[in-house]
Structures are given as C-alpha cells and as structure tokens.
Amino acid sequence: MSAGEKAKAKAEQVVGKTVRKAAHAVHKDALAAKGAALEARGKMRGAKEGTKDSFKR
C-alpha cells in the first residue's frame, strides 16, 4: 500500500468516526449518515490497498 493511500484511508476513517459521533450527540441523523459513509469508505480503501499488497508479494 502506498503511503499516501494508507494515510488517506486512515484519515477518512478517523474523520468519519468523529463526524458520526458528533452528529449523534446533536441528533443530526443526516450528518451522522454522511460520517458513517465516510468512515466506511476509508475502511474499504484500506482493505483494497491491503489486498493489492498481498498480491504483489
């Protein structure tokens, strides 16, 4: 996994989780859904890049 993609995946996970939790605290369901989607996209990006690494070896 390239360092840039790894950092982007981790950043998406962290920001998404933060947005999701903050939105739940103020009862903003639409914003919470966007945060959850961002977190999921970061997790999937990390998984995709991880599988690329395993095939290169």
PDB file of C-alpha atoms in Angstrom, residues 6-39:
ATOM      1  CA  LYS A   6      -2.669   4.468   3.582  1.00  0.00           C
ATOM      2  CA  ALA A   7      -2.760   7.948   5.125  1.00  0.00           C
ATOM      3  CA  LYS A   8      -5.872   8.871   3.140  1.00  0.00           C
ATOM      4  CA  ALA A   9      -7.671   5.707   4.260  1.00  0.00           C
ATOM      5  CA  LYS A  10      -6.806   6.300   7.917  1.00  0.00           C
ATOM      6  CA  ALA A  11      -7.801   9.970   7.705  1.00  0.00           C
ATOM      7  CA  GLU A  12     -11.182   9.085   6.191  1.00  0.00           C
ATOM      8  CA  GLN A  13     -11.804   6.566   8.962  1.00  0.00           C
ATOM      9  CA  VAL A  14     -10.899   8.986  11.744  1.00  0.00           C
ATOM     10  CA  VAL A  15     -12.772  11.976  10.319  1.00  0.00           C
ATOM     11  CA  GLY A  16     -15.828   9.862   9.517  1.00  0.00           C
ATOM     12  CA  LYS A  17     -15.955   8.430  13.010  1.00  0.00           C
ATOM     13  CA  THR A  18     -15.576  11.873  14.567  1.00  0.00           C
ATOM     14  CA  VAL A  19     -18.318  13.380  12.383  1.00  0.00           C
ATOM     15  CA  ARG A  20     -20.622  10.439  13.057  1.00  0.00           C
ATOM     16  CA  LYS A  21     -20.213  10.624  16.832  1.00  0.00           C
ATOM     17  CA  ALA A  22     -20.556  14.415  16.945  1.00  0.00           C
ATOM     18  CA  ALA A  23     -23.678  14.313  14.777  1.00  0.00           C
ATOM     19  CA  HIS A  24     -25.261  11.679  17.003  1.00  0.00           C
ATOM     20  CA  ALA A  25     -24.589  13.876  20.005  1.00  0.00           C
ATOM     21  CA  VAL A  26     -26.576  16.757  18.497  1.00  0.00           C
ATOM     22  CA  HIS A  27     -29.228  14.488  16.902  1.00  0.00           C
ATOM     23  CA  LYS A  28     -28.373  15.236  13.266  1.00  0.00           C
ATOM     24  CA  ASP A  29     -29.160  11.935  11.566  1.00  0.00           C
ATOM     25  CA  ALA A  30     -28.335  13.058   8.021  1.00  0.00           C
ATOM     26  CA  LEU A  31     -24.886  14.247   9.055  1.00  0.00           C
ATOM     27  CA  ALA A  32     -24.338  11.065  11.055  1.00  0.00           C
ATOM     28  CA  ALA A  33     -25.085   9.027   7.935  1.00  0.00           C
ATOM     29  CA  LYS A  34     -22.555  11.038   5.936  1.00  0.00           C
ATOM     30  CA  GLY A  35     -19.938  10.472   8.637  1.00  0.00           C
ATOM     31  CA  ALA A  36     -20.663   6.751   8.667  1.00  0.00           C
ATOM     32  CA  ALA A  37     -20.338   6.636   4.877  1.00  0.00           C
ATOM     33  CA  LEU A  38     -17.002   8.430   5.031  1.00  0.00           C
ATOM     34  CA  GLU A  39     -15.767   6.037   7.704  1.00  0.00           C
TER      35      GLU A  39
END
